[in-house]
CSV table of C-alpha atoms in Angstrom, one decimal:
chain,number,residue,atom,x,y,z
A,20,UNK,CA,236.9,53.3,128.3
A,21,UNK,CA,239.3,55.2,130.2
A,22,UNK,CA,240.8,52.8,133.1
A,23,UNK,CA,241.6,55.4,136.0
A,24,UNK,CA,241.9,52.6,138.8
A,25,UNK,CA,245.5,53.2,139.8
A,26,UNK,CA,245.7,57.0,138.9
A,27,UNK,CA,244.2,59.9,141.0
A,28,UNK,CA,240.7,60.8,140.2
A,29,UNK,CA,241.5,64.4,140.0
A,30,UNK,CA,244.2,67.0,141.1
A,31,UNK,CA,243.2,68.6,144.5
A,32,UNK,CA,242.7,72.0,143.1
A,33,UNK,CA,240.1,70.3,140.6
A,34,UNK,CA,238.6,68.4,143.5
A,35,UNK,CA,238.3,71.7,145.1
A,36,UNK,CA,236.7,73.4,142.5
A,37,UNK,CA,234.2,70.6,142.0
A,38,UNK,CA,233.1,70.7,145.7
A,39,UNK,CA,232.9,74.5,145.6
A,40,UNK,CA,230.6,74.5,142.3
A,41,UNK,CA,228.4,71.9,143.8
A,42,UNK,CA,228.1,74.1,147.2
A,43,UNK,CA,227.6,77.1,145.4
A,44,UNK,CA,225.2,76.2,142.4
A,45,UNK,CA,221.5,77.4,143.0
A,46,UNK,CA,219.0,75.3,144.8
A,47,UNK,CA,217.5,74.6,141.6
A,48,UNK,CA,220.5,72.7,140.5
A,49,UNK,CA,219.6,70.0,142.9
A,50,UNK,CA,223.0,69.9,144.4
A,51,UNK,CA,223.1,69.8,148.3
A,52,UNK,CA,223.1,72.4,150.9
A,53,UNK,CA,223.5,75.3,148.9
A,54,UNK,CA,221.2,77.7,150.7
A,55,UNK,CA,222.7,76.5,154.2
A,56,UNK,CA,226.1,76.5,153.0
A,57,UNK,CA,226.1,80.0,151.4
A,58,UNK,CA,224.2,81.7,154.3
A,59,UNK,CA,226.8,80.1,157.0
A,60,UNK,CA,229.9,78.7,155.4
A,61,UNK,CA,231.4,77.9,158.7
A,62,UNK,CA,228.2,75.9,159.8
A,63,UNK,CA,228.8,72.0,160.8
A,64,UNK,CA,227.8,71.0,157.5
A,65,UNK,CA,230.1,73.6,155.8
A,66,UNK,CA,232.8,71.8,158.0
A,67,UNK,CA,231.4,68.4,157.0
A,68,UNK,CA,231.7,69.3,153.2
A,69,UNK,CA,235.1,70.0,153.3
A,70,UNK,CA,235.9,67.0,155.6
A,71,UNK,CA,234.4,64.7,152.7
A,72,UNK,CA,236.3,66.2,150.3
A,73,UNK,CA,239.5,65.3,152.2
A,74,UNK,CA,238.5,62.0,152.7
A,75,UNK,CA,237.5,61.2,149.3
A,76,UNK,CA,240.3,59.2,148.1
A,77,UNK,CA,240.1,57.0,151.5
A,78,UNK,CA,236.1,56.6,150.9
A,79,UNK,CA,236.6,55.4,147.5
A,80,UNK,CA,239.5,53.0,148.4
A,81,UNK,CA,237.3,51.6,151.1
A,82,UNK,CA,234.6,51.0,148.7
A,83,UNK,CA,236.9,49.5,146.1
A,84,UNK,CA,238.2,47.0,148.8
A,85,UNK,CA,234.7,46.2,150.0
A,86,UNK,CA,233.8,45.4,146.3
A,87,UNK,CA,236.8,43.1,146.1
A,88,UNK,CA,235.2,40.8,148.9
A,89,UNK,CA,232.2,39.6,147.3
A,90,UNK,CA,229.8,37.8,150.0
A,91,UNK,CA,227.2,35.6,147.8
A,92,UNK,CA,224.7,33.9,149.9
A,93,UNK,CA,223.6,31.8,147.0
A,94,UNK,CA,226.9,30.2,146.6
A,95,UNK,CA,227.7,30.6,150.2
A,96,UNK,CA,231.0,32.4,149.3
A,97,UNK,CA,232.9,34.4,151.7
A,98,UNK,CA,229.9,35.0,154.1
A,99,UNK,CA,231.7,34.8,157.3
A,100,UNK,CA,234.3,36.8,156.1
A,101,UNK,CA,232.0,39.4,154.6
A,102,UNK,CA,230.2,39.7,157.9
A,103,UNK,CA,233.5,40.5,159.9
A,104,UNK,CA,234.4,43.0,157.1
A,105,UNK,CA,231.0,44.5,157.8
A,106,UNK,CA,231.7,44.5,161.5
A,107,UNK,CA,234.8,46.2,161.0
A,108,UNK,CA,233.5,48.9,158.6
A,109,UNK,CA,231.0,49.6,161.5
A,110,UNK,CA,233.6,49.9,164.2
A,111,UNK,CA,235.6,52.2,161.9
A,112,UNK,CA,232.7,54.4,161.6
A,113,UNK,CA,232.2,54.9,165.2
A,114,UNK,CA,229.9,52.6,165.9
A,115,UNK,CA,230.3,50.6,169.4
A,116,UNK,CA,229.1,47.3,170.9
A,117,UNK,CA,229.2,45.9,167.2
A,118,UNK,CA,228.9,42.1,167.1
A,119,UNK,CA,228.4,39.4,164.6
A,120,UNK,CA,225.1,37.7,165.3
A,121,UNK,CA,224.5,34.1,163.8
A,122,UNK,CA,221.2,33.0,162.7
A,123,UNK,CA,220.1,29.7,161.3
A,124,UNK,CA,221.4,30.6,157.9
A,125,UNK,CA,224.2,33.5,157.4
A,126,UNK,CA,225.2,35.9,160.1
A,127,UNK,CA,224.2,39.6,160.3
A,128,UNK,CA,226.0,42.4,162.2
A,129,UNK,CA,224.6,44.8,164.7
A,130,UNK,CA,225.9,48.0,166.5
A,131,UNK,CA,225.2,51.3,167.8
A,132,UNK,CA,226.1,54.7,168.3
A,133,UNK,CA,224.8,56.6,171.2
A,134,UNK,CA,225.0,60.0,170.5
A,135,UNK,CA,223.2,61.3,173.6
A,136,UNK,CA,220.4,62.5,171.4
A,137,UNK,CA,216.9,62.4,172.1
A,138,UNK,CA,216.1,60.8,168.5
A,139,UNK,CA,217.4,57.3,167.3
A,140,UNK,CA,217.7,56.5,163.5
A,141,UNK,CA,217.8,52.9,162.2
A,142,UNK,CA,220.1,52.0,159.3
A,143,UNK,CA,219.5,48.8,157.3
A,144,UNK,CA,222.6,47.7,155.5
A,145,UNK,CA,223.2,44.3,153.3
A,146,UNK,CA,226.5,43.1,152.8
A,147,UNK,CA,225.7,40.4,150.3
A,148,UNK,CA,225.9,40.6,146.4
A,149,UNK,CA,224.2,38.9,143.1
A,150,UNK,CA,225.9,36.2,141.5
A,151,UNK,CA,227.8,37.3,138.5
A,152,UNK,CA,229.7,35.9,135.5
A,153,UNK,CA,233.2,38.1,134.8
A,154,UNK,CA,232.8,36.9,131.1
A,155,UNK,CA,229.9,39.1,130.8
A,156,UNK,CA,231.5,42.1,132.0
A,157,UNK,CA,233.7,45.0,130.3
A,158,UNK,CA,235.7,45.6,133.4
A,159,UNK,CA,236.6,43.1,135.9
A,160,UNK,CA,233.6,42.6,138.4
A,161,UNK,CA,235.5,42.8,141.8
A,162,UNK,CA,238.2,45.4,140.6
A,163,UNK,CA,235.9,48.7,141.0
A,164,UNK,CA,237.5,50.1,138.1
A,165,UNK,CA,236.5,53.7,137.6
A,166,UNK,CA,235.5,54.5,133.9
A,167,UNK,CA,233.7,57.2,131.8
A,168,UNK,CA,229.8,56.6,132.0
A,169,UNK,CA,228.6,58.8,129.0
A,170,UNK,CA,225.9,61.5,130.6
A,171,UNK,CA,226.8,60.7,134.1
A,172,UNK,CA,230.6,61.3,134.7
A,173,UNK,CA,233.1,59.0,136.1
A,174,UNK,CA,231.9,56.0,137.8
A,175,UNK,CA,233.0,52.7,139.7
A,176,UNK,CA,232.2,49.6,137.9
A,177,UNK,CA,231.7,46.5,140.2
A,178,UNK,CA,229.3,44.0,141.7
A,179,UNK,CA,227.6,45.6,144.3
A,180,UNK,CA,228.6,49.3,143.3
A,181,UNK,CA,224.8,50.2,143.4
A,182,UNK,CA,223.1,47.3,145.2
A,183,UNK,CA,224.1,48.1,147.8
A,184,UNK,CA,227.7,48.8,148.9
A,185,UNK,CA,228.2,52.2,146.9
A,186,UNK,CA,225.4,53.9,149.1
A,187,UNK,CA,225.9,52.3,152.1
A,188,UNK,CA,229.9,53.3,151.9
A,189,UNK,CA,228.8,56.8,151.2
A,190,UNK,CA,227.0,56.8,154.0
A,191,UNK,CA,229.6,55.7,156.1
A,192,UNK,CA,231.8,58.3,154.5
A,193,UNK,CA,229.5,61.0,155.9
A,194,UNK,CA,229.7,59.5,159.2
A,195,UNK,CA,233.7,59.7,158.8
A,196,UNK,CA,233.6,63.1,157.9
A,197,UNK,CA,231.8,64.0,161.3
A,198,UNK,CA,234.3,62.1,163.4
A,199,UNK,CA,237.5,63.9,161.9
A,200,UNK,CA,235.4,67.3,162.0
A,201,UNK,CA,234.6,66.6,165.8
A,202,UNK,CA,231.0,66.6,165.3
A,203,UNK,CA,228.5,64.6,167.0
A,204,UNK,CA,225.7,63.1,165.0
A,205,UNK,CA,222.3,64.7,166.2
A,206,UNK,CA,220.7,61.7,166.5
A,207,UNK,CA,221.6,58.2,168.0
A,208,UNK,CA,222.1,55.1,165.3
A,209,UNK,CA,221.4,51.6,165.4
A,210,UNK,CA,223.0,49.6,162.5
A,211,UNK,CA,221.7,46.3,161.3
A,212,UNK,CA,223.2,44.3,158.5
A,213,UNK,CA,222.0,41.0,156.9
A,214,UNK,CA,223.9,38.7,154.5
A,215,UNK,CA,220.7,37.0,152.7
A,216,UNK,CA,218.7,39.9,151.1
A,217,UNK,CA,219.5,39.0,147.8
A,218,UNK,CA,218.0,35.2,148.5
A,219,UNK,CA,214.9,36.7,149.8
A,220,UNK,CA,216.2,37.3,153.6
A,221,UNK,CA,215.0,33.9,154.9
A,222,UNK,CA,216.4,34.7,158.4
A,223,UNK,CA,216.2,38.3,158.6
A,224,UNK,CA,213.3,38.2,161.1
A,225,UNK,CA,216.0,36.3,163.6
A,226,UNK,CA,218.2,39.2,163.4
A,227,UNK,CA,215.5,41.8,163.9
A,228,UNK,CA,213.9,40.1,166.7
A,229,UNK,CA,217.6,39.2,168.5
A,230,UNK,CA,217.5,39.7,172.3
A,231,UNK,CA,219.8,42.7,171.9
A,232,UNK,CA,218.6,44.1,168.7
A,233,UNK,CA,214.7,44.2,169.0
A,234,UNK,CA,215.1,46.9,172.0
A,235,UNK,CA,217.3,48.8,170.3
A,236,UNK,CA,215.3,48.9,166.9
A,237,UNK,CA,211.9,49.9,168.9
A,238,UNK,CA,213.7,53.1,169.9
A,239,UNK,CA,214.2,54.3,166.4
A,240,UNK,CA,212.1,56.8,164.8
A,241,UNK,CA,212.4,54.9,161.7
A,242,UNK,CA,214.7,52.9,159.5
A,243,UNK,CA,216.0,53.2,156.0
A,244,UNK,CA,218.3,51.6,153.5
A,245,UNK,CA,220.8,54.0,152.0
A,246,UNK,CA,220.2,54.3,148.1
A,247,UNK,CA,221.6,56.6,145.3
A,248,UNK,CA,218.9,56.7,142.7
A,249,UNK,CA,218.5,60.1,141.2
A,250,UNK,CA,217.5,60.0,137.8
A,251,UNK,CA,218.6,62.1,135.0
A,252,UNK,CA,216.7,65.1,135.8
A,253,UNK,CA,217.8,65.0,139.3
A,254,UNK,CA,214.6,63.3,140.6
A,255,UNK,CA,214.1,61.0,143.3
A,256,UNK,CA,211.0,59.2,144.8
A,257,UNK,CA,210.0,59.0,148.4
A,258,UNK,CA,208.6,55.3,148.4
A,259,UNK,CA,205.7,54.9,150.9
A,260,UNK,CA,206.5,51.3,150.9
A,261,UNK,CA,207.7,48.4,148.5
A,262,UNK,CA,206.4,45.4,147.3
A,263,UNK,CA,206.7,41.9,149.0
A,264,UNK,CA,208.5,38.9,147.2
A,265,UNK,CA,208.8,35.2,147.4
A,266,UNK,CA,211.8,33.6,145.6
A,267,UNK,CA,211.5,29.7,144.6
A,268,UNK,CA,212.2,27.6,142.0
A,269,UNK,CA,209.9,24.9,140.6
A,270,UNK,CA,211.4,21.6,139.6
A,271,UNK,CA,209.9,18.9,137.2
A,272,UNK,CA,211.6,15.5,136.8
A,273,UNK,CA,211.3,12.1,135.5
A,274,UNK,CA,211.6,10.7,139.0
A,275,UNK,CA,209.1,12.9,141.0
A,276,UNK,CA,206.8,12.5,138.1
A,277,UNK,CA,206.9,8.7,137.5
A,278,UNK,CA,207.2,9.2,133.7
A,279,UNK,CA,210.0,10.6,131.5
A,280,UNK,CA,213.5,9.5,132.3
A,281,UNK,CA,215.2,9.8,135.5
A,282,UNK,CA,218.4,11.1,133.8
A,283,UNK,CA,219.4,12.3,130.4
A,284,UNK,CA,218.8,10.1,127.6
A,285,UNK,CA,219.1,10.3,123.8
A,286,UNK,CA,216.5,12.6,122.3
A,287,UNK,CA,215.7,10.0,119.5
A,288,UNK,CA,213.8,8.2,122.6
A,289,UNK,CA,211.0,11.2,122.6
A,290,UNK,CA,208.9,9.7,120.1
A,291,UNK,CA,208.0,7.1,123.0
A,292,UNK,CA,209.2,8.7,126.6
A,293,UNK,CA,207.7,11.7,128.2
A,294,UNK,CA,209.4,15.1,128.4
A,295,UNK,CA,210.2,16.4,132.0
A,296,UNK,CA,210.9,19.8,130.4
A,297,UNK,CA,207.5,20.0,128.6
A,298,UNK,CA,206.2,19.2,131.5
A,299,UNK,CA,207.5,22.1,133.4
A,300,UNK,CA,206.5,24.5,130.3
A,301,UNK,CA,203.1,23.3,130.3
A,302,UNK,CA,202.9,23.7,134.2
A,303,UNK,CA,204.4,27.4,133.9
A,304,UNK,CA,201.7,28.2,131.2
A,305,UNK,CA,199.3,27.7,134.0
A,306,UNK,CA,200.6,30.5,136.1
A,307,UNK,CA,199.9,33.3,134.0
A,308,UNK,CA,197.6,34.9,131.1
A,309,UNK,CA,198.8,34.0,127.8
A,310,UNK,CA,200.7,37.0,127.3
A,311,UNK,CA,202.6,36.4,130.4
A,312,UNK,CA,201.4,39.6,131.8
A,313,UNK,CA,198.9,38.7,134.5
A,314,UNK,CA,199.0,36.2,137.4
A,315,UNK,CA,196.6,33.3,136.5
A,316,UNK,CA,197.2,31.4,140.0
A,317,UNK,CA,193.9,30.4,141.6
A,318,UNK,CA,192.8,33.0,144.1
A,319,UNK,CA,195.7,35.3,143.4
A,320,UNK,CA,193.8,38.7,143.5
A,321,UNK,CA,191.5,38.0,146.3
A,322,UNK,CA,193.2,40.1,148.7
A,323,UNK,CA,195.0,42.6,146.5
A,324,UNK,CA,194.0,46.1,148.0
A,325,UNK,CA,193.1,48.5,144.9
A,326,UNK,CA,195.0,51.6,145.1
A,327,UNK,CA,193.4,54.4,147.0
A,328,UNK,CA,192.4,57.8,145.6
A,329,UNK,CA,195.6,59.2,147.3
A,330,UNK,CA,198.0,56.6,145.9
A,331,UNK,CA,196.4,57.2,142.4
A,332,UNK,CA,196.6,61.1,142.6
A,333,UNK,CA,200.6,60.4,143.8
A,334,UNK,CA,201.1,58.3,140.6
A,335,UNK,CA,199.4,60.9,138.4
A,336,UNK,CA,201.9,63.5,139.6
A,337,UNK,CA,204.9,61.3,139.3
A,338,UNK,CA,203.8,60.6,135.6
A,339,UNK,CA,203.4,64.3,135.0
A,340,UNK,CA,206.7,65.1,136.5
A,341,UNK,CA,208.7,62.3,134.8
A,342,UNK,CA,210.1,62.1,131.3
A,343,UNK,CA,208.9,59.0,129.9
A,344,UNK,CA,211.2,58.7,126.9
A,345,UNK,CA,214.3,58.9,129.5
A,346,UNK,CA,212.8,56.4,131.5
A,347,UNK,CA,212.5,54.0,128.4
A,348,UNK,CA,216.0,54.8,127.7
A,349,UNK,CA,217.2,54.0,131.1
A,350,UNK,CA,215.3,50.6,131.0
A,351,UNK,CA,216.3,49.7,127.4
A,352,UNK,CA,212.7,49.3,126.5
A,353,UNK,CA,210.6,50.8,123.7
A,354,UNK,CA,206.9,49.7,124.7
A,355,UNK,CA,204.8,49.3,128.0
A,356,UNK,CA,202.7,46.4,128.5
A,357,UNK,CA,199.6,46.7,126.2
A,358,UNK,CA,201.1,49.9,124.8
A,359,UNK,CA,199.6,51.6,127.9
A,360,UNK,CA,200.1,55.2,128.3
A,361,UNK,CA,202.9,56.0,130.7
A,362,UNK,CA,200.6,56.8,133.8
A,363,UNK,CA,198.8,53.7,133.5
A,364,UNK,CA,202.0,51.9,133.0
A,365,UNK,CA,203.6,53.0,136.3
A,366,UNK,CA,200.3,52.6,137.9
A,367,UNK,CA,200.8,48.8,137.1
A,368,UNK,CA,204.1,49.0,138.7
A,369,UNK,CA,202.6,50.2,141.8
A,370,UNK,CA,199.4,47.9,141.9
A,371,UNK,CA,199.9,44.7,140.5
A,372,UNK,CA,201.5,41.5,141.8
A,373,UNK,CA,203.6,39.6,139.1
A,374,UNK,CA,205.0,36.3,138.5
A,375,UNK,CA,208.2,36.5,136.8
A,376,UNK,CA,210.7,34.0,135.2
A,377,UNK,CA,214.2,34.6,136.4
A,378,UNK,CA,215.7,31.5,134.6
A,379,UNK,CA,215.1,28.3,133.0
A,380,UNK,CA,217.9,25.4,133.3
A,381,UNK,CA,217.3,22.4,131.4
A,382,UNK,CA,219.5,20.0,129.4
A,383,UNK,CA,222.3,21.1,127.4
A,384,UNK,CA,223.0,24.7,126.6
A,385,UNK,CA,226.8,24.8,125.4
A,386,UNK,CA,228.1,25.4,122.2
A,387,UNK,CA,226.1,23.5,119.1
A,388,UNK,CA,223.7,20.7,119.9
A,389,UNK,CA,223.4,17.8,122.4
A,390,UNK,CA,220.5,15.4,121.4
A,391,UNK,CA,219.3,14.5,124.5
A,392,UNK,CA,216.0,14.1,126.2
A,393,UNK,CA,216.5,15.7,129.7
A,394,UNK,CA,215.3,14.0,133.1
A,395,UNK,CA,214.8,17.3,134.8
A,396,UNK,CA,214.1,20.9,134.2
A,397,UNK,CA,214.1,23.7,136.7
A,398,UNK,CA,212.6,27.5,136.7
A,399,UNK,CA,213.7,29.9,138.9
A,400,UNK,CA,210.5,32.2,140.0
A,401,UNK,CA,210.0,35.4,141.7
A,402,UNK,CA,206.4,36.8,142.9
A,403,UNK,CA,206.0,40.2,143.6
A,404,UNK,CA,203.5,41.1,146.4
A,405,UNK,CA,201.0,44.2,146.8
A,406,UNK,CA,199.2,44.9,150.0
A,407,UNK,CA,197.3,42.9,151.6
A,408,UNK,CA,198.9,39.7,149.9
A,409,UNK,CA,201.4,37.9,152.4
A,410,UNK,CA,204.3,35.6,151.5
A,411,UNK,CA,202.4,32.9,153.4
A,412,UNK,CA,199.3,33.3,151.3
A,413,UNK,CA,201.1,33.3,148.0
A,414,UNK,CA,203.0,29.9,148.8
A,415,UNK,CA,200.0,28.3,149.7
A,416,UNK,CA,198.1,29.3,146.7
A,417,UNK,CA,200.7,28.3,144.3
A,418,UNK,CA,201.3,24.9,145.6
A,419,UNK,CA,197.5,24.4,145.7
A,420,UNK,CA,197.0,25.9,142.0
A,421,UNK,CA,199.7,23.3,140.8
A,422,UNK,CA,198.1,20.6,142.4
A,423,UNK,CA,194.7,21.5,141.3
A,424,UNK,CA,196.2,21.9,137.6
A,425,UNK,CA,197.4,18.4,137.8
A,426,UNK,CA,201.1,19.0,138.5
A,427,UNK,CA,201.6,17.5,142.3
A,428,UNK,CA,205.0,16.3,141.1
A,429,UNK,CA,206.4,19.6,140.1
A,430,UNK,CA,208.3,20.4,143.3
A,431,UNK,CA,208.1,24.0,144.8
A,432,UNK,CA,211.4,25.0,146.8
A,433,UNK,CA,211.1,28.2,148.3
A,434,UNK,CA,214.3,29.9,149.5
A,435,UNK,CA,213.1,33.3,150.9
A,436,UNK,CA,210.8,36.2,150.9
A,437,UNK,CA,208.6,38.6,153.0
A,438,UNK,CA,205.5,40.5,152.8
A,439,UNK,CA,204.9,44.2,151.3
A,440,UNK,CA,206.0,47.4,153.3
A,441,UNK,CA,203.6,50.1,153.9
A,442,UNK,CA,204.5,53.5,155.5
A,443,UNK,CA,202.3,56.4,156.3
A,444,UNK,CA,202.9,59.5,154.5
A,445,UNK,CA,202.8,61.7,157.8
A,446,UNK,CA,205.6,59.5,159.4
A,447,UNK,CA,208.2,61.3,161.1
A,448,UNK,CA,211.1,60.0,158.9
A,449,UNK,CA,209.1,60.6,155.6
A,450,UNK,CA,208.2,64.3,156.5
A,451,UNK,CA,212.2,64.5,157.3
A,452,UNK,CA,213.1,62.8,154.0
A,453,UNK,CA,210.6,65.8,152.5
A,454,UNK,CA,212.5,68.6,153.9
A,455,UNK,CA,215.8,67.1,153.4
A,456,UNK,CA,215.5,66.8,149.6
A,457,UNK,CA,213.7,70.3,149.5
A,458,UNK,CA,216.9,71.7,151.7
A,459,UNK,CA,219.1,70.0,149.0
A,460,UNK,CA,217.1,71.8,146.0
A,461,UNK,CA,216.1,68.0,144.9
A,462,UNK,CA,212.8,67.2,143.2
A,463,UNK,CA,211.2,64.5,145.4
A,464,UNK,CA,207.8,63.0,144.6
A,465,UNK,CA,206.0,61.0,146.9
A,466,UNK,CA,205.3,57.3,145.4
A,467,UNK,CA,203.0,54.8,146.5
A,468,UNK,CA,205.5,52.1,146.7
A,469,UNK,CA,208.6,50.8,145.0
A,470,UNK,CA,208.0,47.9,142.3
A,471,UNK,CA,211.1,46.2,143.9
A,472,UNK,CA,211.4,44.5,147.0
A,473,UNK,CA,213.4,45.0,150.4
A,474,UNK,CA,212.8,43.2,153.9
A,475,UNK,CA,211.1,46.5,155.3
A,476,UNK,CA,208.3,44.9,156.3
A,477,UNK,CA,210.2,42.9,159.0
A,478,UNK,CA,210.6,46.5,160.8
A,479,UNK,CA,206.9,48.1,159.9
A,480,UNK,CA,205.5,45.0,161.4
A,481,UNK,CA,205.1,43.5,164.8
A,482,UNK,CA,207.1,43.2,167.1
A,483,UNK,CA,209.4,46.4,165.9
A,484,UNK,CA,206.8,48.4,164.4
A,485,UNK,CA,208.5,51.5,163.1
A,486,UNK,CA,208.6,53.0,159.7
A,487,UNK,CA,211.0,51.8,157.0
A,488,UNK,CA,211.8,53.4,153.9
A,489,UNK,CA,215.0,54.4,151.6
A,490,UNK,CA,216.6,57.7,150.9
A,491,UNK,CA,219.6,59.1,149.0
A,492,UNK,CA,220.7,61.3,146.1
A,493,UNK,CA,223.3,60.6,143.7
A,494,UNK,CA,223.3,57.9,140.8
A,495,UNK,CA,223.9,54.5,140.0
A,496,UNK,CA,222.4,51.4,137.9
A,497,UNK,CA,223.0,47.9,136.4
A,498,UNK,CA,221.8,46.0,139.8
A,499,UNK,CA,222.0,42.2,139.3
A,500,UNK,CA,223.6,42.9,135.9
A,501,UNK,CA,226.7,43.3,134.1
A,502,UNK,CA,228.7,46.4,134.6
A,503,UNK,CA,226.9,47.6,137.6
A,504,UNK,CA,228.1,51.2,138.3
A,505,UNK,CA,228.0,53.9,140.8
A,506,UNK,CA,228.7,57.7,139.9
A,507,UNK,CA,231.8,58.9,141.5
A,508,UNK,CA,232.2,62.6,139.7
A,509,UNK,CA,228.8,63.6,138.2
A,510,UNK,CA,229.0,65.6,135.3
A,511,UNK,CA,225.2,66.2,135.3
A,512,UNK,CA,224.6,69.4,137.2
A,513,UNK,CA,221.3,67.9,138.8
A,514,UNK,CA,222.9,64.8,139.9
A,515,UNK,CA,225.2,64.4,143.0
A,516,UNK,CA,228.6,62.5,142.9
A,517,UNK,CA,229.7,60.3,145.9
A,518,UNK,CA,230.6,63.6,147.9
A,519,UNK,CA,227.5,64.9,147.5
A,520,UNK,CA,225.5,62.1,148.0
A,521,UNK,CA,227.4,61.9,151.2
A,522,UNK,CA,226.5,65.1,152.2
A,523,UNK,CA,223.0,64.1,151.6
A,524,UNK,CA,223.0,61.3,154.1
A,525,UNK,CA,224.0,64.0,156.7
A,526,UNK,CA,221.4,66.3,155.7
A,527,UNK,CA,218.7,63.5,156.4
A,528,UNK,CA,220.4,63.0,159.8
A,529,UNK,CA,220.2,66.9,160.6
A,530,UNK,CA,216.3,67.0,159.2
A,531,UNK,CA,215.2,64.0,161.4
A,532,UNK,CA,216.7,65.5,164.6
A,533,UNK,CA,214.8,68.9,163.8
A,534,UNK,CA,211.4,67.2,162.6
């Protein structure tokens, strides 16, 4: 792959041509602002397009610098430094009263931008990233190297590139361009950033209900997390919610069980000594059906709300307008569960709670063999929840299930989680998203809920009680995986690069102000 880290992305003339092409292509090409700019090239949006292009190198450098500072909550790595850096980013973008707020865990960051507008919009950021093993990456995960990504264009590779620093830095690029152009955003902004999203946001509610934060959030017409998730045909989803999650580990040990070794012993003793590893495997088998595809925890489906007729309609529309083969290719799969038809497969994505094993750790896993009988085994799990399940209910039922099935000694250590999120399709923020995507010529389907999770329920539930969702054009992929990337210059005419994505965030701001 080409290494462009220390080289200009393109010469100035080529960049101008690229931006001009993005602006002037027909609306159907799914690139931003074509109608508005062709009709009024000297409009505020036109000025912003030029300013974003002028600041492009600085915007990329800012993202690279941020990626070089990994804040990893699970490892307590650079958390204070990450919060301070996030606070600096907010101040530089024009937020005032920015402060780092302590919690019982890792700190958060809060700031406001009072533009004297009648409407206020909330921005949710996360400054933490997932753990990584540099040996698994084709380029250094903290370098932010720009490489060719076939089918997409030039892309910045690094931990946090798409989840979530790339989209967040792109939104900040739009705000920087507005400041340089002397354009005041038509809405007030409230920024709230946390450093624990990747471990289930265990202390995020403390941030959202902080004495100085809560009154600001309650003024918001809604809040969103920046995203850049366009598919290969330029399509996006407007998600009317997201699944909840519980992150935990189950631990089986000879010490807690009172059987098997309390530490590792020679494997020849298995003929006469119990195995904590096999005990954990047997406990895990009770949590799902034999194929591993459906939760079997006692009472798990008692409060699961079936899909409504409207939700099924939205899923059918999404399935009909999506390319199943491309979806499978992007995911790296060849079959759906039970070889289901595409519509039924994505219906499961929206409707089914899940029990997933993230990782299993026990004994020796290095080169060759090591004949031991381990004294301890650990399984990392995430439980995805749908309406009307709750985190508290899920934790309670899992513990009761293990006890009832003869595994009271299996420890259950919950690290974080939150309830599912739901938003009305008639919410002002959702309507503004529909108008923003339409103005940019981007194909957008309403979808019942994101199969993934984010702590949006902290905002939608009392005492905050505001709509919460995701928004953004552009593309990236590989969240939580090696070679995570974010597209800088798109060669796909239906997908925005970083400059176009920055304009997209500005478009939402204008559409919300006008909605």
